[in-house]
Short mmCIF file of C-alpha atoms in Angstrom, two decimals:
data_model
loop_
_atom_site.label_atom_id
_atom_site.label_comp_id
_atom_site.label_asym_id
_atom_site.label_seq_id
_atom_site.Cartn_x
_atom_site.Cartn_y
_atom_site.Cartn_z
CA ASN A 1 43.70 -37.79 -33.57
CA ASP A 2 46.00 -36.07 -31.66
CA VAL A 3 48.42 -36.62 -34.54
CA CYS A 4 46.11 -34.57 -37.18
CA ARG A 5 45.77 -31.76 -35.05
CA SER A 6 49.14 -31.39 -34.08
CA GLN A 7 50.33 -30.55 -37.67
CA GLU A 8 51.85 -27.18 -37.57
CA SER A 9 51.58 -26.34 -41.13
CA ALA A 10 47.19 -27.98 -40.98
CA THR A 11 45.29 -29.95 -39.52
CA ILE A 12 45.58 -33.40 -41.66
CA PRO A 13 41.48 -34.55 -41.78
CA PHE A 14 40.65 -37.16 -39.82
CA ILE A 15 38.15 -39.61 -40.30
CA SER A 16 37.61 -42.80 -37.85
CA VAL A 17 34.66 -45.79 -39.04
CA GLU A 18 33.86 -48.51 -36.51
CA THR A 19 31.74 -51.62 -36.50
CA ALA A 20 30.41 -53.62 -32.90
CA GLY A 21 27.51 -56.08 -34.32
CA ILE A 22 24.89 -54.31 -35.16
CA HIS A 23 25.88 -50.60 -33.77
CA ALA A 24 27.99 -48.05 -35.40
CA LYS A 25 29.48 -44.72 -35.22
CA VAL A 26 31.77 -42.72 -37.76
CA PHE A 27 33.37 -39.56 -36.57
CA CYS A 28 35.18 -36.87 -38.15
CA ASP A 29 37.01 -33.81 -36.89
CA PHE A 30 38.20 -31.40 -40.49
CA GLY A 31 40.07 -28.67 -37.98
CA ASP A 32 39.09 -25.78 -36.95
CA ASP A 33 38.98 -23.82 -39.97
CA PHE A 34 37.40 -25.95 -42.56
CA VAL A 35 35.93 -24.37 -45.97
CA VAL A 36 32.73 -25.42 -47.52
CA VAL A 37 32.73 -24.42 -50.81
CA ASP A 38 29.64 -26.62 -51.77
CA GLU A 39 27.64 -27.56 -49.12
CA ASP A 40 25.22 -30.20 -51.19
CA GLY A 41 27.09 -30.80 -54.56
CA GLU A 42 23.79 -29.82 -56.49
CA THR A 43 23.47 -27.80 -59.34
CA PRO A 44 21.40 -24.23 -58.40
CA ARG A 45 18.02 -24.25 -60.86
CA SER A 46 16.33 -21.15 -62.16
CA THR A 47 13.31 -20.49 -60.64
CA LEU A 48 10.74 -18.24 -62.60
CA LEU A 49 10.31 -15.30 -60.70
CA ASP A 50 6.67 -13.48 -59.76
CA LYS A 51 7.23 -10.39 -58.56
CA VAL A 52 8.88 -8.62 -55.21
CA GLU A 53 7.53 -6.35 -52.93
CA ALA A 54 8.48 -4.31 -50.28
CA PHE A 55 7.74 -6.79 -46.87
CA GLU A 56 4.71 -6.34 -44.81
CA GLU A 57 6.38 -6.24 -41.36
CA GLN A 58 9.82 -4.08 -41.54
CA THR A 59 12.84 -3.77 -39.11
CA ASP A 60 14.14 -0.86 -38.10
CA ASP A 61 18.01 -2.11 -38.75
CA GLU A 62 16.99 -3.31 -42.29
CA ALA A 63 14.56 -3.34 -45.07
CA LEU A 64 13.13 -6.62 -45.98
CA TYR A 65 11.39 -7.89 -49.16
CA GLN A 66 9.51 -10.73 -50.20
CA VAL A 67 10.00 -13.05 -53.50
CA THR A 68 6.93 -14.20 -55.11
CA CYS A 69 7.29 -17.51 -57.43
CA VAL A 70 4.87 -17.79 -60.32
CA GLU A 71 2.17 -20.33 -60.15
CA GLY A 72 2.87 -23.41 -60.35
CA GLU A 73 6.76 -23.14 -59.53
CA ARG A 74 8.03 -23.86 -56.06
CA HIS A 75 11.95 -22.50 -54.85
CA ASP A 76 14.60 -24.91 -53.78
CA VAL A 77 15.71 -22.15 -51.62
CA SER A 78 16.56 -21.73 -47.51
CA ARG A 79 17.06 -19.70 -44.73
CA ASP A 80 20.33 -18.39 -45.32
CA ASP A 81 20.77 -18.99 -48.73
CA VAL A 82 22.32 -16.33 -50.88
CA ILE A 83 20.31 -15.57 -54.34
CA GLU A 84 20.76 -13.75 -57.62
CA PHE A 85 18.24 -12.19 -59.77
CA VAL A 86 18.12 -12.36 -63.26
CA GLY A 87 16.66 -9.96 -66.14
CA GLN A 88 14.96 -9.89 -69.09
CA HIS A 89 17.69 -10.78 -71.17
CA GLY A 90 19.04 -13.69 -69.52
CA ASP A 91 23.23 -13.34 -69.19
CA ASP A 92 23.31 -9.30 -69.67
CA ARG A 93 23.33 -8.91 -65.89
CA MET A 94 26.33 -6.27 -66.29
CA VAL A 95 25.86 -2.87 -66.70
CA LEU A 96 29.57 -0.40 -65.82
CA GLY A 97 30.95 -3.00 -64.11
CA SER A 98 28.62 -3.23 -61.20
CA PRO A 99 25.22 -5.73 -60.82
CA VAL A 100 21.72 -5.45 -62.26
CA PHE A 101 20.01 -6.77 -59.05
CA PRO A 102 22.10 -6.77 -55.91
CA ARG A 103 22.44 -10.33 -54.42
CA CYS A 104 20.46 -11.02 -51.82
CA LYS A 105 20.03 -13.02 -48.85
CA VAL A 106 17.44 -15.45 -47.58
CA VAL A 107 15.92 -14.39 -43.86
CA SER A 108 13.19 -16.90 -43.50
CA VAL A 109 10.65 -19.19 -45.53
CA LYS A 110 6.96 -18.51 -45.49
CA THR A 111 5.92 -21.30 -48.11
CA PRO A 112 7.17 -23.05 -51.01
CA THR A 113 6.47 -20.33 -53.41
CA GLN A 114 7.44 -17.63 -50.94
CA PHE A 115 10.33 -16.20 -48.89
CA VAL A 116 11.22 -13.05 -47.61
CA VAL A 117 14.98 -11.40 -47.89
CA LYS A 118 17.27 -8.86 -47.53
CA GLU A 119 19.77 -7.08 -49.37
CA LEU A 120 23.07 -9.30 -48.38
CA LYS A 121 25.68 -6.08 -49.19
CA SER A 122 25.82 -2.70 -51.00
CA THR A 123 26.10 -3.22 -54.97
CA GLY A 124 26.31 0.31 -56.16
CA ASP A 125 23.06 2.72 -55.99
CA ALA A 126 21.17 0.30 -53.48
CA GLY A 127 18.25 2.28 -54.30
CA SER A 128 18.34 2.00 -58.06
CA THR A 129 19.12 -1.86 -58.04
CA PHE A 130 15.88 -2.61 -55.76
CA ASP A 131 13.82 -0.20 -57.56
CA SER A 132 14.17 -1.97 -60.83
CA LEU A 133 13.09 -5.63 -58.89
CA LEU A 134 9.91 -3.47 -57.14
CA ALA A 135 9.54 -2.70 -60.95
CA GLY A 136 9.30 -6.61 -62.33
CA GLU A 137 12.42 -5.75 -64.54
CA ALA A 138 13.95 -9.67 -62.98
CA ARG A 139 12.73 -12.89 -64.52
CA SER A 140 13.64 -15.48 -62.52
CA PHE A 141 16.22 -15.85 -59.61
CA ALA A 142 18.72 -18.41 -58.35
CA ARG A 143 21.16 -19.61 -55.50
CA ILE A 144 24.35 -18.79 -55.54
CA LYS A 145 26.97 -21.04 -53.61
CA MET A 146 29.09 -19.28 -51.14
CA PRO A 147 31.56 -20.58 -49.06
CA ARG A 148 31.14 -21.09 -45.62
CA GLN A 149 34.02 -21.93 -43.10
CA LEU A 150 33.52 -24.88 -40.08
CA SER A 151 34.61 -25.81 -36.88
CA PHE A 152 35.16 -28.99 -35.68
CA THR A 153 35.61 -30.69 -32.48
CA SER A 154 38.43 -33.08 -31.67
CA LEU A 155 37.37 -36.47 -29.99
CA ARG A 156 39.73 -35.53 -27.38
CA ASN A 157 37.31 -32.65 -26.50
CA LEU A 158 34.01 -34.24 -27.28
CA LEU A 159 34.58 -36.62 -25.00
CA LYS A 160 36.73 -34.99 -22.19
CA GLN A 161 36.56 -36.52 -18.92
CA GLN A 162 35.36 -34.17 -15.90
CA ALA A 163 37.85 -35.40 -12.95
CA GLY A 164 36.49 -35.76 -9.59
CA ASP A 165 38.70 -36.64 -6.10
CA GLY A 166 40.27 -39.91 -7.87
CA PRO A 167 41.42 -40.94 -10.80
CA GLU A 168 38.66 -43.29 -10.33
CA SER A 169 35.67 -40.99 -10.46
CA LYS A 170 36.50 -39.66 -14.02
CA ARG A 171 33.76 -39.36 -15.60
CA LEU A 172 32.15 -38.48 -19.75
CA SER A 173 30.86 -35.14 -20.28
CA ASN A 174 27.62 -35.52 -21.63
CA CYS A 175 28.37 -35.10 -25.18
CA TRP A 176 25.49 -37.26 -26.19
CA GLU A 177 23.04 -34.11 -25.00
CA ASN A 178 24.57 -32.32 -28.33
CA ASP A 179 22.43 -33.27 -31.50
CA SER A 180 24.13 -31.01 -33.96
CA LEU A 181 26.84 -34.30 -33.08
CA PHE A 182 23.85 -37.19 -33.93
CA THR A 183 23.05 -37.36 -37.81
CA PRO A 184 19.08 -36.65 -37.45
CA VAL A 185 18.06 -39.37 -40.58
CA LEU A 186 19.84 -42.15 -38.46
CA ASP A 187 19.63 -41.14 -35.48
CA LYS A 188 15.73 -40.66 -35.47
CA SER A 189 14.87 -43.78 -33.79
CA PHE A 190 17.42 -43.38 -31.00
CA ASP A 191 15.83 -41.96 -28.08
CA PRO A 192 17.90 -39.88 -25.64
CA GLU A 193 18.15 -42.97 -23.08
CA ARG A 194 19.22 -45.32 -25.60
CA ARG A 195 21.76 -42.72 -27.27
CA ARG A 196 23.41 -42.63 -24.12
CA ALA A 197 23.83 -46.55 -23.62
CA VAL A 198 25.15 -47.06 -26.76
CA LEU A 199 27.61 -44.10 -26.93
CA SER A 200 28.82 -44.68 -23.24
CA SER A 201 28.89 -48.49 -23.99
CA MET A 202 31.14 -48.04 -27.19
CA VAL A 203 33.67 -45.45 -25.35
CA ALA A 204 33.60 -48.17 -22.78
CA LEU A 205 34.67 -50.70 -25.43
CA ASP A 206 37.55 -48.46 -26.27
CA ALA A 207 39.18 -48.91 -23.09
CA PHE A 208 38.24 -52.30 -22.62
CA VAL A 209 40.21 -53.25 -26.23
CA GLU A 210 43.28 -51.03 -25.13
CA LYS A 211 43.81 -52.50 -21.63
CA ARG A 212 43.18 -55.95 -22.58
CA GLY A 213 43.92 -56.22 -25.87
CA ARG A 214 41.06 -57.73 -27.83
CA LEU A 215 37.40 -57.70 -27.57
CA PRO A 216 35.06 -58.33 -24.96
CA SER A 217 33.47 -62.69 -25.56
CA ARG A 218 31.26 -64.33 -23.75
CA PRO A 219 32.17 -67.34 -21.01
CA ARG A 220 32.46 -71.06 -22.16
CA ARG A 221 31.72 -72.23 -19.09
CA ALA A 222 29.34 -71.46 -16.84
CA THR A 223 31.69 -70.98 -13.77
CA GLU A 224 34.24 -68.73 -15.69
CA LYS A 225 34.35 -65.50 -15.04
CA SER A 226 32.35 -63.42 -17.90
CA ASP A 227 34.35 -60.82 -20.05
CA MET A 228 30.65 -58.90 -19.49
CA GLN A 229 31.48 -58.75 -16.05
CA LYS A 230 34.69 -56.76 -16.51
CA PHE A 231 32.53 -55.10 -19.34
CA TYR A 232 30.19 -53.54 -17.00
CA ALA A 233 32.93 -52.33 -14.85
CA MET A 234 35.06 -50.63 -17.43
CA MET A 235 31.61 -48.85 -18.43
CA GLU A 236 31.27 -47.77 -14.77
CA ALA A 237 35.18 -46.48 -14.96
CA VAL A 238 34.69 -44.56 -17.54
CA SER A 239 31.11 -43.33 -17.60
CA ASP A 240 28.66 -42.61 -14.67
CA TYR A 241 25.64 -43.84 -16.71
CA MET A 242 24.12 -47.39 -15.97
CA ALA A 243 21.00 -47.01 -16.07
CA ASP A 244 18.52 -50.43 -15.08
CA ASP A 245 15.99 -49.42 -17.75
CA CYS A 246 18.80 -49.72 -20.61
CA SER A 247 21.03 -52.18 -19.15
CA ASP A 248 19.38 -54.73 -22.11
CA ILE A 249 21.21 -52.21 -24.28
CA VAL A 250 24.72 -52.29 -22.53
CA LYS A 251 24.23 -56.56 -22.21
CA GLN A 252 23.58 -56.48 -26.02
CA PHE A 253 26.07 -54.16 -26.80
CA ALA A 254 28.50 -56.66 -25.01
CA GLU A 255 27.55 -59.91 -26.60
CA THR A 256 27.63 -58.88 -29.98
CA CYS A 257 30.44 -56.54 -30.31
CA ARG A 258 32.79 -59.19 -31.90
CA ALA A 259 30.53 -59.81 -34.34
CA LYS A 260 31.04 -58.10 -38.00
CA PHE A 261 27.27 -57.76 -40.19
CA THR A 262 28.73 -57.19 -43.97
CA PRO A 263 25.69 -54.94 -44.23
CA VAL A 264 26.67 -52.67 -40.85
CA GLN A 265 30.50 -52.56 -42.55
CA ALA A 266 29.01 -51.63 -46.25
CA VAL A 267 26.33 -48.90 -44.76
CA CYS A 268 29.66 -47.56 -42.65
CA GLY A 269 32.16 -47.90 -45.46
CA ALA A 270 29.89 -45.73 -47.75
CA LEU A 271 29.52 -43.40 -45.20
CA GLY A 272 33.24 -43.00 -44.54
CA ALA A 273 34.09 -42.81 -48.14
CA GLN A 274 31.96 -39.76 -48.86
CA GLU A 275 33.28 -38.06 -45.49
CA VAL A 276 36.95 -38.64 -47.45
CA LEU A 277 35.61 -36.97 -50.36
CA LYS A 278 34.05 -34.38 -48.39
CA ALA A 279 37.53 -33.63 -47.06
CA ALA A 280 40.07 -33.83 -50.28
CA THR A 281 37.12 -31.75 -51.86
#
């Protein structure tokens, strides 16, 4: 990740996929100024419009308008989406080089058939364009995909250690408290303590492999010093987290991290491949 970010011309997108038994992690860093042109890859659909009217709860800064779909139609817009209205003649939307209707930004979504918008930017005579909307001259509307710039965090900054009195007192930052780093659909069954235990174990595993050049394994004899004890020591060296109520999770992680389950690797490989497509396109 450091090498990818150190390039002078442009940051090289970095994708890391790792599996450890039944656990896995996928990390992406596309740089500080990655531009997303298409967020979902879907073609915006046109929705039939019933009416546009002035919103009851106006603000002092800008005028707000309520958009209502025809009965039986549901919109597909979300907050901060940009929409464009289409007139009665379909694609006949240009008059003297200016749009007949202004582009609008979605301020809030009230129901599956109603939402509130504001004018995105001035498009000629704003009064006349919105007068046309309020007069019912628009027939439908559709989302417009706008380029958006995103800033990613490097792995080093994410797992940045907080120095104490000495090298042995270094501890990981509380990155597990940042919900934006975790996929809601895949992470919804993880409680905060379990997430913290698994993430700390992942970091300890990286440190164990870096120091010993191999993965931890179960002892062959009862008298043999267990790799589990070495792993626990490594866990304490890189993280201040070792809660008793999650000791079983850490123990299970250490004992099974050598295993490679085909279904887990298939899912993670598919996720990584999808991220490669995002970075390349």
